[in-house]
Amino acid sequence: MTVFVFNPYYYTLSGYGDGSVVNIAVQTRDGNIQFRFNVVVHGQPRVYLSRFFQLLFENPENTRSIDAVLLVNNVQKETYSLIYGSASPEQIDHFTEPYHVRWFSNLPMVCSIFNGSYFDNITPNSQSHAQPKITFDTSTEGFFLKWMDNVGNLWSFLFKEGTDAVKTKDGTEFPTGNTFSYGGHIIDEITRSSKTSDREIKCCACNLTKEEREYVKSIVKSNFVYLSYKDSWIPVKVTAGTYSYSIDEPLTDFEISFSIPDAQPQTL
Amino acid sequence: MIREELYVLVRGRREKVDIKSPSGITILFNSNLFADLSKIDCSKSYTFRIPHTANNSRIFDVIEDVRVDSSLYGKRVSCEYWFDGVPLIQNGNLYLSEVSKGEYSAVMIFDVMEGLVNLNDNDISIRELVNDNTDIVKYSMDELYLQNHANYFYEYYRSDHFSNNSIQTPCYNAGVVHYGVVPDGEFPPDYNLEVYYRKIIDDERAYPQLLFPTPVMPVQRIIRKIRDHFGLSMSRRIVQDADQRDLQIMDERDPDIFRLGGIPMVSTNMDEELARKEALIFDGLGGIKKVTRTFTAITGQTETYTVEHVLQFSSAYYANPSHELITLKNDSDRVKTFSLNVHNMCLRISGKIVFSTPSGYTGEAPSISIVSIAPPRYKFEGVIELATIQSEYDDSIGRFVIDINENGWQGVFDLSGFVTPSPAEIMFAANMEDELGILLDQCTIRVEPYFDEGAAGHKCKVMPNLPDVSCMSLMKSLYFMAGGFPKINSSGELDISYFTDIRFNLEEDNIYDWSRYLLIGASGDPDNIKFTNGNLGQNNYYLMKNESVEYKESGSTDDVYGGNKADIVCENQCLDRVKTIYQFPFNGKFMVNGKRKRIPTGESIKYWEIDIRTAKASEAKPAIGFFKILRDQDLDMFGMDDLLGFEVWQMGTQYKEYEFLQELLRKPVIIRVPMRCPMADLLHIDYTKPVYLEQLNSVFAIIKVEISSSGSCVAELLKLTNNYHG
């Protein structure tokens, strides 16, 4: 059975007498990672398993689906196909209905979609179960971002540049011991203060169709967002806030802002 | 931005824990300038919160899930804490105390000194320290005689004095001089102490005589036992495993209580036995006039003294400094004598005497007679000849020789039932016929008491006979006596910093210049200034046990002890008038005996006294002191040199350490200032190094430095005055 580990999942124990203690183990199929605990039975208790499912993912950015088994008193009772994500009803439906994906052919495009049993890396020519409908786009100007959505799919899109801002924060101020003088008079002591800085960028996914919005909007919920720069991917953080758009408009712009780690000023 | 990292060792792997930024960990560097040993930090611990992430959950084995029997439950794991790339804590322990609101509460413990924790929590009396077979005193008068003043302390530590059952060192036999009173010229026939003590009370004019020397236990040996019992590790300034002879001088400080200190044994049980056996007689000036010894063989008892007594005649005593030969004449002025109070005992005489006869001598072989003389003092009357020993001609050296070694001739005198004219004293003299020209080439005779092997021997254990002082009290006292404060050095050992180290560092310009870290400007003020550390009064006393802070009328029969109290004065009228910083568990010098005022006390320890009504003895008053030379004032016929003696320690501001402490605390000004973190200095901080702050134009001693993970750092400093230079 397919389970999203961030949707709450309960296993119901039945057939055990009241007061008995049952040992439950949740482990990867190969047994490398295992969690064990005890359950005291009264009636037919529900056993919450999601936390352990989540902990089975040691490297979620690379492996977003795992096979796991449930052992009750060391007897295998269930097998699961775990997905590192959670799903809303619409996303569950999408297993059967394809996405409409804008493919940027001149950029390092990343796309990986759950096909019902595992995450498939999609290309325009692949024959995957989850093969989306592709629209090609050759533009290259802007910020190219990739991200993992809350289901575990990987997406990328080119955002057009908007504004580039620098946000600075004051650190402690301290005296240097030097003074500033003019005309034979000491005007003041020179103090310096340290700063930290962040760079915040506003950008926009322009002219999104209704279908494209389906996946692009997931970027604002994502914890794993990267910006492409030459050959590398820079981790960025999408600024929290309210992102709204009209549902029915055929074409809309979707504006986001993200902060990017900046070269820090010298620490004093 | 401070980068912090926390690593724990879990299930054999070093894992990096996700921590908040900033983590909330605060590190405190605390000088013990105002603290004593019982208040020293023997471990530091900090509680902080660790966020609940998947990574942390895996590391801590899902301890936040009630159903799981986490392998980290109740466990302390090794941890490391890195602060901006500096491994601030390398051997820490971490455990989770609770989980709340989705965060783990972790406690990190570091700088743990297991031994000191143990000492704090499980303190015992020094009497209860391990008492192995090596702590048994065997008393020998000979050990008290010093032949080499330059090395007096170490000279007698000879390996041939060790046996499986006893150790002799000069320290155990150092002469703590105790005065008792013996009526002039009269020894009660049964030598019963009770009886003649009753006489003493009535007769203040009685001639003062010291009773006997008491064994003294070196402080070094006690500290070693404390170290081993509690598992403390101590620096070489405090304790060394070397023989007494090899103890190295770590600091040129005088006096060095750690190295040269000793504690006399005071238990009553031991003393009574000892009193009946041995006696030294001194004159009132501390010189030595003659030696009186009492031997008693007590049968059928255990746990008392085994007395092995060795007296040595040596030609060195007689020698004219420029010649090796000596002439013995039958003349009381020249005879080397000693007196023995003998009761039920045998004597074994051994040794070697070589005569030198003039050439062509055809007379009889010279002989030596062992005589006993019963004086009154210094007059020989009633000489009784005990034995005559003939010499024999030794062809190989061409001399007449008396060789009374073990393989040769032995004289055993059974003196049981020997009745001497009153007073009951016997003096043995080696007397020679007055033949012209016969000279003594060499004369070494040993006279030993000889016990019937069937008689049970007695041994005295050392530790249970020491004063009843706790180990912590003793260690604290030693620090105060030495004039320093405890510290844990960079090797994690208990060590001592002296107050004057601060001044020394200042004079040598060995200081921390933290001006550039200070976060206040040249025109600024410290965040906080206080005029006391909270524990000080206007008068702060260090007292001996017999003293009190408040003035008390002393009764006319009260004993008087020496030892001034030391008073560190703070000139701050707002403080309490009087505080006692520390009261030593030891008494000062015993100056005047309240009940027998005219009897000199030798300024030694107050020894046990007998209550005449109950005939019970009370224990001697505990004291601590240094070994010193007790000089013979009167180099007379005995030719005795110096004895290894003992001097009681007393508190006094003669110590430079306390003079300096007084200057430090005369007008204490304690400031708190914000700083950036002087990381390189803090890592191996030396609390005796003063801190210079240009902005305040002053030098300070460090009290504490607190750094928090937000990067802020606060230092608490004591202003050093300028009055003590030179």
XYZ file of C-alpha atoms in Angstrom, chain A residues 40-253:
214
model
C -0.374 -2.187 25.259
C -3.579 -3.608 23.855
C -7.004 -2.657 25.007
C -9.715 -3.393 22.534
C -8.477 -2.590 19.048
C -5.966 0.205 19.452
C -4.858 2.474 16.660
C -1.107 2.663 16.407
C 0.334 5.871 15.004
C 3.127 4.989 12.601
C 3.810 8.147 10.616
C 6.646 9.383 12.778
C 8.625 6.213 12.210
C 7.888 6.285 8.514
C 9.355 9.770 8.380
C 12.468 8.681 10.191
C 13.148 5.943 7.661
C 14.164 8.604 5.146
C 17.777 9.384 5.866
C 18.491 11.218 2.647
C 15.172 12.609 1.546
C 16.493 14.868 -1.158
C 17.733 11.955 -3.139
C 15.430 9.164 -2.099
C 11.846 10.116 -1.772
C 10.226 6.731 -1.841
C 11.109 3.692 0.206
C 9.702 0.226 0.635
C 8.965 -0.603 4.236
C 7.461 -3.430 6.207
C 5.543 -3.636 9.416
C 6.254 -6.490 11.812
C 3.960 -7.363 14.636
C 5.624 -9.615 17.164
C 8.257 -10.225 14.512
C 5.773 -11.450 11.998
C 5.437 -9.410 8.847
C 1.965 -8.054 8.537
C 2.073 -5.247 6.007
C 4.261 -3.839 3.323
C 4.255 -0.219 2.370
C 5.460 1.962 -0.396
C 6.363 5.118 1.498
C 6.465 8.529 -0.083
C 8.307 11.425 1.494
C 5.499 13.870 1.341
C 1.894 14.496 2.089
C -0.947 14.774 -0.363
C -4.137 16.701 -0.672
C -7.144 15.103 -2.420
C -6.334 16.863 -5.704
C -2.790 15.641 -5.653
C -3.960 12.105 -5.097
C -6.158 12.416 -8.145
C -3.234 13.517 -10.196
C -1.781 10.072 -10.194
C -4.208 9.295 -12.893
C -4.454 12.671 -14.593
C -1.299 14.076 -16.094
C 0.341 17.450 -15.362
C 0.939 20.085 -18.003
C 4.604 20.932 -17.756
C 6.456 23.803 -19.407
C 9.763 22.425 -20.528
C 12.692 24.853 -20.714
C 14.867 23.143 -23.252
C 17.874 25.443 -22.926
C 18.104 25.135 -19.167
C 19.022 22.205 -16.845
C 15.467 21.050 -16.487
C 14.583 18.740 -13.595
C 11.298 16.939 -13.367
C 10.335 13.895 -11.378
C 6.799 12.751 -10.824
C 5.264 9.967 -8.788
C 3.779 7.449 -11.120
C 1.785 5.450 -8.654
C 4.628 3.333 -7.378
C 7.826 5.380 -7.501
C 9.238 8.715 -8.586
C 10.079 8.776 -12.212
C 12.518 11.246 -13.744
C 10.624 12.648 -16.634
C 11.990 13.860 -19.977
C 10.040 14.977 -23.031
C 10.588 11.663 -24.697
C 10.045 9.266 -21.864
C 7.254 6.779 -21.725
C 6.497 7.047 -18.063
C 3.146 6.349 -16.487
C 3.099 9.858 -15.287
C 4.162 11.417 -18.563
C 2.980 14.988 -18.466
C 1.901 17.027 -21.401
C 4.890 19.101 -22.468
C 5.031 22.671 -23.754
C 8.451 23.809 -24.877
C 9.997 27.136 -23.972
C 13.374 28.319 -25.133
C 13.796 31.392 -22.985
C 16.791 31.609 -20.727
C 16.580 35.000 -19.063
C 15.642 35.014 -15.413
C 16.054 32.907 -12.300
C 15.773 29.207 -12.879
C 14.570 27.453 -9.763
C 14.041 23.806 -8.928
C 12.131 22.536 -5.938
C 10.509 19.568 -4.299
C 6.810 19.926 -3.710
C 4.953 18.612 -0.727
C 4.236 15.300 -2.432
C 7.847 14.703 -3.302
C 7.742 15.575 -6.967
C 10.586 17.640 -8.379
C 9.799 20.625 -10.526
C 11.677 23.482 -12.129
C 10.625 26.753 -13.689
C 12.114 29.952 -15.023
C 11.107 33.048 -13.102
C 11.509 36.487 -14.629
C 13.586 38.982 -12.733
C 11.804 41.589 -10.707
C 13.711 43.413 -8.027
C 16.894 42.638 -6.188
C 17.116 43.909 -2.637
C 19.711 43.737 0.095
C 18.496 43.341 3.656
C 20.967 44.082 6.363
C 20.818 43.591 10.102
C 22.876 45.326 12.716
C 25.139 43.403 14.980
C 26.872 44.715 18.076
C 28.444 48.087 18.026
C 31.754 48.626 19.704
C 34.343 51.348 20.007
C 37.552 50.993 18.075
C 39.530 53.135 20.454
C 40.215 55.669 17.749
C 38.786 59.112 17.527
C 37.836 61.325 14.673
C 39.158 64.818 14.931
C 38.957 67.919 12.879
C 40.519 71.299 13.253
C 42.346 70.287 16.399
C 39.192 69.143 18.180
C 38.117 65.611 18.816
C 34.688 65.265 17.330
C 33.771 61.788 18.413
C 34.919 58.282 19.035
C 34.850 55.960 16.070
C 32.669 52.982 16.602
C 32.127 50.137 14.291
C 29.360 47.696 14.151
C 29.064 44.337 12.534
C 26.358 43.487 10.084
C 24.800 40.540 8.460
C 23.194 40.784 5.096
C 20.700 38.863 3.047
C 19.759 39.331 -0.522
C 16.121 39.214 -1.393
C 14.916 38.771 -4.902
C 11.428 39.291 -6.260
C 10.545 37.454 -9.379
C 7.599 36.218 -11.289
C 6.439 33.218 -13.208
C 4.707 34.967 -16.037
C 1.709 33.980 -18.053
C 0.986 30.713 -16.366
C -1.864 28.670 -17.713
C -4.327 27.199 -15.314
C -2.697 23.806 -15.595
C 0.811 25.132 -15.110
C -0.283 26.864 -11.954
C -1.092 23.452 -10.533
C 2.508 22.680 -9.958
C 4.267 26.038 -9.949
C 2.323 27.224 -6.934
C 3.819 24.423 -4.848
C 7.120 26.301 -4.748
C 5.937 28.549 -1.942
C 5.384 25.591 0.367
C 8.639 23.936 -0.454
C 11.510 23.476 1.999
C 13.903 22.415 -0.693
C 14.365 25.201 -3.262
C 17.479 25.747 -5.353
C 18.566 28.405 -7.765
C 20.560 27.456 -10.810
C 23.773 29.353 -11.356
C 26.073 28.075 -14.060
C 26.761 24.523 -13.057
C 25.625 24.592 -9.481
C 22.466 24.824 -7.469
C 22.317 27.416 -4.702
C 19.897 26.741 -1.837
C 17.435 29.589 -1.415
C 14.532 30.257 0.871
C 11.172 31.414 -0.408
C 9.910 34.219 1.766
C 6.894 33.368 3.835
C 3.740 35.236 3.089
C 0.386 35.028 1.400
C 0.414 34.130 -2.228
C -2.844 34.436 -3.998
C -4.086 34.306 -7.499
C -7.387 34.076 -9.154
C -8.496 30.550 -9.924
C -10.379 31.132 -13.118
C -8.126 33.518 -15.002
C -6.764 31.772 -18.097
C -3.317 33.364 -17.760
C -1.870 34.781 -14.573
C 1.443 35.919 -13.210
